[in-house]
mmCIF file of C-alpha atoms in Angstrom:
data_model
loop_
_atom_site.group_PDB
_atom_site.id
_atom_site.type_symbol
_atom_site.label_atom_id
_atom_site.label_comp_id
_atom_site.label_asym_id
_atom_site.label_seq_id
_atom_site.Cartn_x
_atom_site.Cartn_y
_atom_site.Cartn_z
ATOM 1 C CA SER L 1 70.568 16.247 50.194
ATOM 2 C CA ALA L 2 72.068 13.075 48.189
ATOM 3 C CA VAL L 3 70.419 11.829 45.148
ATOM 4 C CA ILE L 4 70.385 8.452 45.072
ATOM 5 C CA SER L 5 69.737 6.177 41.769
ATOM 6 C CA GLN L 6 69.281 2.257 41.462
ATOM 7 C CA LYS L 7 68.592 -0.311 38.449
ATOM 8 C CA PRO L 8 66.883 -1.805 37.592
ATOM 9 C CA SER L 9 63.296 -0.125 39.929
ATOM 10 C CA ARG L 10 61.782 -2.956 39.047
ATOM 11 C CA ASP L 11 61.931 -6.937 37.269
ATOM 12 C CA ILE L 12 61.107 -10.387 37.451
ATOM 13 C CA CYS L 13 62.911 -12.845 37.783
ATOM 14 C CA GLN L 14 63.020 -16.737 37.677
ATOM 15 C CA ARG L 15 63.516 -19.552 40.596
ATOM 16 C CA GLY L 16 67.166 -20.341 41.000
ATOM 17 C CA THR L 17 67.979 -17.054 38.773
ATOM 18 C CA SER L 18 70.307 -14.251 40.548
ATOM 19 C CA LEU L 19 69.729 -10.522 40.286
ATOM 20 C CA THR L 20 72.206 -7.316 41.202
ATOM 21 C CA ILE L 21 70.781 -4.216 41.689
ATOM 22 C CA GLN L 22 72.967 -0.933 41.367
ATOM 23 C CA CYS L 23 73.010 2.313 43.546
ATOM 24 C CA GLN L 24 74.538 5.663 42.285
ATOM 25 C CA VAL L 25 75.243 8.150 45.073
ATOM 26 C CA ASP L 26 75.318 11.694 43.453
ATOM 27 C CA SER L 27 77.872 12.972 46.003
ATOM 28 C CA GLN L 28 80.520 10.982 48.348
ATOM 29 C CA VAL L 29 78.589 9.565 51.276
ATOM 30 C CA THR L 30 80.145 8.087 54.131
ATOM 31 C CA MET L 31 78.016 5.232 54.745
ATOM 32 C CA MET L 32 75.145 2.997 52.635
ATOM 33 C CA PHE L 33 72.838 0.643 53.690
ATOM 34 C CA TRP L 34 71.129 -2.715 51.721
ATOM 35 C CA TYR L 35 68.474 -2.552 53.483
ATOM 36 C CA ARG L 36 64.745 -5.232 52.570
ATOM 37 C CA GLN L 37 60.538 -3.762 53.067
ATOM 38 C CA GLN L 38 58.098 -6.280 51.976
ATOM 39 C CA PRO L 39 54.866 -5.201 51.084
ATOM 40 C CA GLY L 40 53.662 -3.679 53.939
ATOM 41 C CA GLN L 41 56.278 -4.593 55.952
ATOM 42 C CA SER L 42 59.154 -2.638 57.903
ATOM 43 C CA LEU L 43 62.669 -1.955 56.523
ATOM 44 C CA THR L 44 64.799 -4.954 57.295
ATOM 45 C CA LEU L 45 68.995 -3.865 56.980
ATOM 46 C CA ILE L 46 70.344 -6.615 55.126
ATOM 47 C CA ALA L 47 73.673 -5.068 55.053
ATOM 48 C CA THR L 48 75.575 -2.433 55.467
ATOM 49 C CA ALA L 49 78.798 -2.029 52.975
ATOM 50 C CA ASN L 50 82.299 -0.988 52.962
ATOM 51 C CA GLN L 51 84.060 0.785 50.888
ATOM 52 C CA GLY L 52 86.963 -0.920 49.369
ATOM 53 C CA SER L 53 85.862 -4.669 51.929
ATOM 54 C CA GLU L 54 83.634 -7.196 52.756
ATOM 55 C CA ALA L 55 80.006 -5.947 53.390
ATOM 56 C CA THR L 56 79.048 -6.091 57.969
ATOM 57 C CA TYR L 57 75.571 -8.767 57.556
ATOM 58 C CA GLU L 58 72.771 -8.994 60.152
ATOM 59 C CA SER L 59 71.411 -11.397 62.021
ATOM 60 C CA GLY L 60 69.903 -14.150 59.329
ATOM 61 C CA PHE L 61 71.802 -12.757 56.437
ATOM 62 C CA VAL L 62 74.747 -14.074 54.500
ATOM 63 C CA ILE L 63 77.109 -12.665 51.842
ATOM 64 C CA ASP L 64 76.237 -15.997 49.834
ATOM 65 C CA LYS L 65 72.693 -15.396 49.183
ATOM 66 C CA PHE L 66 72.847 -11.155 49.313
ATOM 67 C CA PRO L 67 76.744 -10.808 47.867
ATOM 68 C CA ILE L 68 77.142 -6.895 48.023
ATOM 69 C CA SER L 69 80.196 -4.825 46.525
ATOM 70 C CA ARG L 70 81.170 -0.707 47.585
ATOM 71 C CA PRO L 71 84.444 -0.156 45.217
ATOM 72 C CA ASN L 72 83.914 3.299 46.106
ATOM 73 C CA LEU L 73 82.346 6.227 48.362
ATOM 74 C CA THR L 74 79.534 6.534 45.557
ATOM 75 C CA PHE L 75 78.719 2.911 44.783
ATOM 76 C CA SER L 76 76.924 0.023 45.595
ATOM 77 C CA THR L 77 75.728 -3.571 44.332
ATOM 78 C CA LEU L 78 73.149 -6.526 45.535
ATOM 79 C CA THR L 79 73.328 -9.174 44.461
ATOM 80 C CA VAL L 80 70.506 -11.305 45.346
ATOM 81 C CA SER L 81 71.633 -15.346 44.750
ATOM 82 C CA ASN L 82 69.994 -17.848 43.768
ATOM 83 C CA MET L 83 66.671 -16.432 43.697
ATOM 84 C CA SER L 84 62.936 -18.259 45.471
ATOM 85 C CA PRO L 85 59.619 -16.324 45.698
ATOM 86 C CA GLU L 86 60.765 -15.634 49.828
ATOM 87 C CA ASP L 87 63.262 -12.890 48.354
ATOM 88 C CA SER L 88 60.565 -11.037 46.887
ATOM 89 C CA SER L 89 60.236 -7.527 48.209
ATOM 90 C CA ILE L 90 61.483 -4.319 47.586
ATOM 91 C CA TYR L 91 65.246 -3.953 48.069
ATOM 92 C CA LEU L 92 66.389 -0.281 48.607
ATOM 93 C CA CYS L 93 69.933 1.469 49.413
ATOM 94 C CA SER L 94 70.389 4.290 50.948
ATOM 95 C CA ALA L 95 73.038 6.166 52.502
ATOM 96 C CA GLN L 96 74.791 8.342 54.804
ATOM 97 C CA ARG L 97 76.875 11.692 54.706
ATOM 98 C CA GLY L 98 78.635 13.508 57.155
ATOM 99 C CA ALA L 99 81.838 13.741 59.023
ATOM 100 C CA GLY L 100 81.577 10.361 61.151
ATOM 101 C CA GLY L 101 78.439 9.717 59.732
ATOM 102 C CA THR L 102 76.179 11.466 60.932
ATOM 103 C CA GLY L 103 73.403 12.746 59.661
ATOM 104 C CA GLU L 104 69.984 12.249 57.443
ATOM 105 C CA LEU L 105 69.715 8.931 56.415
ATOM 106 C CA PHE L 106 68.665 9.003 51.987
ATOM 107 C CA PHE L 107 67.029 6.285 50.331
ATOM 108 C CA GLY L 108 66.776 5.273 47.109
ATOM 109 C CA GLU L 109 64.020 5.139 45.257
ATOM 110 C CA GLY L 110 64.131 1.403 46.005
ATOM 111 C CA SER L 111 63.390 -2.033 43.165
ATOM 112 C CA ARG L 112 61.388 -4.042 43.006
ATOM 113 C CA LEU L 113 62.101 -7.917 42.018
ATOM 114 C CA THR L 114 59.030 -10.856 42.686
ATOM 115 C CA VAL L 115 60.761 -13.774 42.022
ATOM 116 C CA LEU L 116 58.349 -16.786 40.257
ATOM 117 C CA GLY T 1 71.405 -6.063 67.723
ATOM 118 C CA GLU T 2 69.223 -3.442 68.572
ATOM 119 C CA ASN T 3 65.155 -4.174 68.183
ATOM 120 C CA VAL T 4 62.844 -1.089 67.933
ATOM 121 C CA GLU T 5 59.139 -1.832 68.940
ATOM 122 C CA GLN T 6 56.273 0.371 68.093
ATOM 123 C CA HIS T 7 53.033 0.994 68.570
ATOM 124 C CA PRO T 8 50.007 1.776 67.076
ATOM 125 C CA SER T 9 50.402 -0.502 63.830
ATOM 126 C CA THR T 10 47.746 1.731 62.712
ATOM 127 C CA LEU T 11 45.749 4.374 63.816
ATOM 128 C CA SER T 12 42.885 6.936 62.291
ATOM 129 C CA VAL T 13 41.972 10.123 62.999
ATOM 130 C CA GLN T 14 39.381 12.501 62.417
ATOM 131 C CA GLU T 15 41.293 15.900 60.331
ATOM 132 C CA GLY T 16 42.133 19.092 62.709
ATOM 133 C CA ASP T 17 42.950 15.992 65.798
ATOM 134 C CA SER T 18 45.946 15.384 66.921
ATOM 135 C CA ALA T 19 48.015 11.470 65.941
ATOM 136 C CA VAL T 20 50.865 10.072 68.256
ATOM 137 C CA ILE T 21 52.680 7.476 67.809
ATOM 138 C CA LYS T 22 55.227 5.362 70.101
ATOM 139 C CA CYS T 23 58.191 3.653 69.778
ATOM 140 C CA THR T 24 61.099 1.500 72.225
ATOM 141 C CA TYR T 25 63.860 0.606 71.760
ATOM 142 C CA SER T 26 66.781 -1.731 73.188
ATOM 143 C CA ASP T 27 70.092 -0.592 72.640
ATOM 144 C CA SER T 28 71.007 1.924 76.172
ATOM 145 C CA ALA T 29 74.452 3.281 73.330
ATOM 146 C CA SER T 30 71.571 4.123 70.126
ATOM 147 C CA ASN T 31 71.674 7.954 70.002
ATOM 148 C CA TYR T 32 70.240 8.890 67.443
ATOM 149 C CA PHE T 33 66.008 9.142 66.353
ATOM 150 C CA PRO T 34 64.986 9.707 63.171
ATOM 151 C CA TRP T 35 61.334 9.290 62.145
ATOM 152 C CA TYR T 36 60.757 8.504 58.355
ATOM 153 C CA LYS T 37 57.363 9.340 56.366
ATOM 154 C CA GLN T 38 56.852 7.053 53.589
ATOM 155 C CA GLU T 39 54.033 7.025 51.344
ATOM 156 C CA LEU T 40 52.426 4.551 49.120
ATOM 157 C CA GLY T 41 55.072 3.368 46.751
ATOM 158 C CA LYS T 42 57.952 5.800 47.749
ATOM 159 C CA ARG T 43 60.784 5.532 49.391
ATOM 160 C CA PRO T 44 60.745 7.118 53.747
ATOM 161 C CA GLN T 45 61.756 10.565 53.256
ATOM 162 C CA LEU T 46 62.590 11.314 57.033
ATOM 163 C CA ILE T 47 59.984 14.085 58.702
ATOM 164 C CA ILE T 48 61.793 14.741 62.158
ATOM 165 C CA ASP T 49 64.842 13.323 64.131
ATOM 166 C CA ILE T 50 66.235 14.231 67.824
ATOM 167 C CA ARG T 51 69.266 13.405 69.713
ATOM 168 C CA SER T 52 70.406 11.762 72.624
ATOM 169 C CA ASN T 53 70.935 15.015 74.230
ATOM 170 C CA VAL T 54 68.134 16.122 73.743
ATOM 171 C CA GLY T 55 64.696 15.566 75.050
ATOM 172 C CA GLU T 56 62.081 16.860 72.403
ATOM 173 C CA LYS T 57 62.542 18.772 69.104
ATOM 174 C CA LYS T 58 59.280 20.458 67.374
ATOM 175 C CA ASP T 59 59.403 21.970 63.626
ATOM 176 C CA GLN T 60 55.629 22.872 63.828
ATOM 177 C CA ARG T 61 53.319 20.326 63.468
ATOM 178 C CA ILE T 62 55.004 17.990 63.932
ATOM 179 C CA ALA T 63 56.948 17.122 67.621
ATOM 180 C CA VAL T 64 59.534 14.575 69.159
ATOM 181 C CA THR T 65 60.197 13.534 72.392
ATOM 182 C CA LEU T 66 62.779 11.376 74.066
ATOM 183 C CA ASN T 67 62.646 9.881 77.506
ATOM 184 C CA LYS T 68 65.555 8.741 78.143
ATOM 185 C CA THR T 69 65.522 6.353 81.299
ATOM 186 C CA ALA T 70 63.068 4.975 79.480
ATOM 187 C CA LYS T 71 64.049 4.619 76.719
ATOM 188 C CA HIS T 72 61.798 4.839 74.259
ATOM 189 C CA PHE T 73 60.310 7.968 72.169
ATOM 190 C CA SER T 74 57.690 9.734 70.545
ATOM 191 C CA LEU T 75 56.354 11.521 67.574
ATOM 192 C CA HIS T 76 53.316 13.986 67.616
ATOM 193 C CA ILE T 77 51.805 15.555 64.912
ATOM 194 C CA THR T 78 49.098 18.181 65.271
ATOM 195 C CA GLU T 79 45.922 19.583 63.950
ATOM 196 C CA THR T 80 45.915 16.833 61.024
ATOM 197 C CA GLN T 81 45.373 16.883 57.326
ATOM 198 C CA PRO T 82 44.588 14.426 54.572
ATOM 199 C CA GLU T 83 48.184 14.794 52.967
ATOM 200 C CA ASP T 84 49.529 13.491 56.523
ATOM 201 C CA SER T 85 48.297 9.738 56.256
ATOM 202 C CA ALA T 86 51.375 7.820 55.599
ATOM 203 C CA VAL T 87 53.014 5.233 56.925
ATOM 204 C CA TYR T 88 55.067 6.501 59.878
ATOM 205 C CA PHE T 89 58.534 4.912 60.663
ATOM 206 C CA CYS T 90 60.917 4.863 63.897
ATOM 207 C CA ALA T 91 64.456 3.723 64.220
ATOM 208 C CA ALA T 92 67.182 3.611 66.842
ATOM 209 C CA SER T 93 71.354 4.416 65.462
ATOM 210 C CA ARG T 94 74.580 4.145 67.474
ATOM 211 C CA GLN T 95 76.037 8.016 65.614
ATOM 212 C CA ASN T 96 79.076 7.147 65.506
ATOM 213 C CA THR T 97 79.457 3.286 66.270
ATOM 214 C CA GLY T 98 78.805 1.299 63.268
ATOM 215 C CA ASN T 99 75.524 3.604 62.754
ATOM 216 C CA GLN T 100 72.833 1.055 61.529
ATOM 217 C CA PHE T 101 69.682 2.374 61.886
ATOM 218 C CA TYR T 102 67.143 -0.167 62.516
ATOM 219 C CA PHE T 103 63.733 1.014 62.292
ATOM 220 C CA GLY T 104 60.286 0.244 63.866
ATOM 221 C CA THR T 105 57.125 -1.680 62.135
ATOM 222 C CA GLY T 106 55.169 1.376 61.602
ATOM 223 C CA THR T 107 52.332 3.145 61.304
ATOM 224 C CA SER T 108 49.660 3.052 58.312
ATOM 225 C CA LEU T 109 47.974 6.866 59.744
ATOM 226 C CA THR T 110 44.770 8.286 58.106
ATOM 227 C CA VAL T 111 43.494 10.990 58.832
ATOM 228 C CA ILE T 112 39.665 11.039 57.903
ATOM 229 C CA PRO T 113 38.455 14.319 56.173
#
């Protein structure tokens, strides 16, 4: 298994500000992804965090709003920029280990953001 | 991209009865189908998975079936217990090609003692 640590675990932010969420995995992983989960809703894929290159974003998500970094095989950050109340959600980091990226997808505990 | 639909959205069963949750997917290239259980305030955790070269997989009280032709897969929980109460998510992924995981809308299962 993989242990994924995220911080902050929760935060209350003001409209118009930006917040960076950090994700640390306890060992090298092949794939890292960022998801958003609004209360009582499903997990929506924001982007794939690619090591040493630009993230791959899903439809409806753009780099200017959700810049992502992945400098190495165990660490990634997601920034939520110019926040509005609609960005209030739980943001989950996930990782997959295995040759060619096969196998179980593990999740961090999530970062619960509230935007006022 | 992949579109995963999941039914029902809520399900209540009596303790000891069986529960079935169904999912369909749109991308015929998807080849890996995990199921996750998420308890309130916790992270999603894998409970069972199936790959496209297998039609059925069982692990104690939990089983998953896959019909590639119809592009649907189901989770079966037998002899349900109160601790099975949670939200269950199905997912579909193309392993070795992008590897993104796309999740269904979730099923809130309540097991009534």
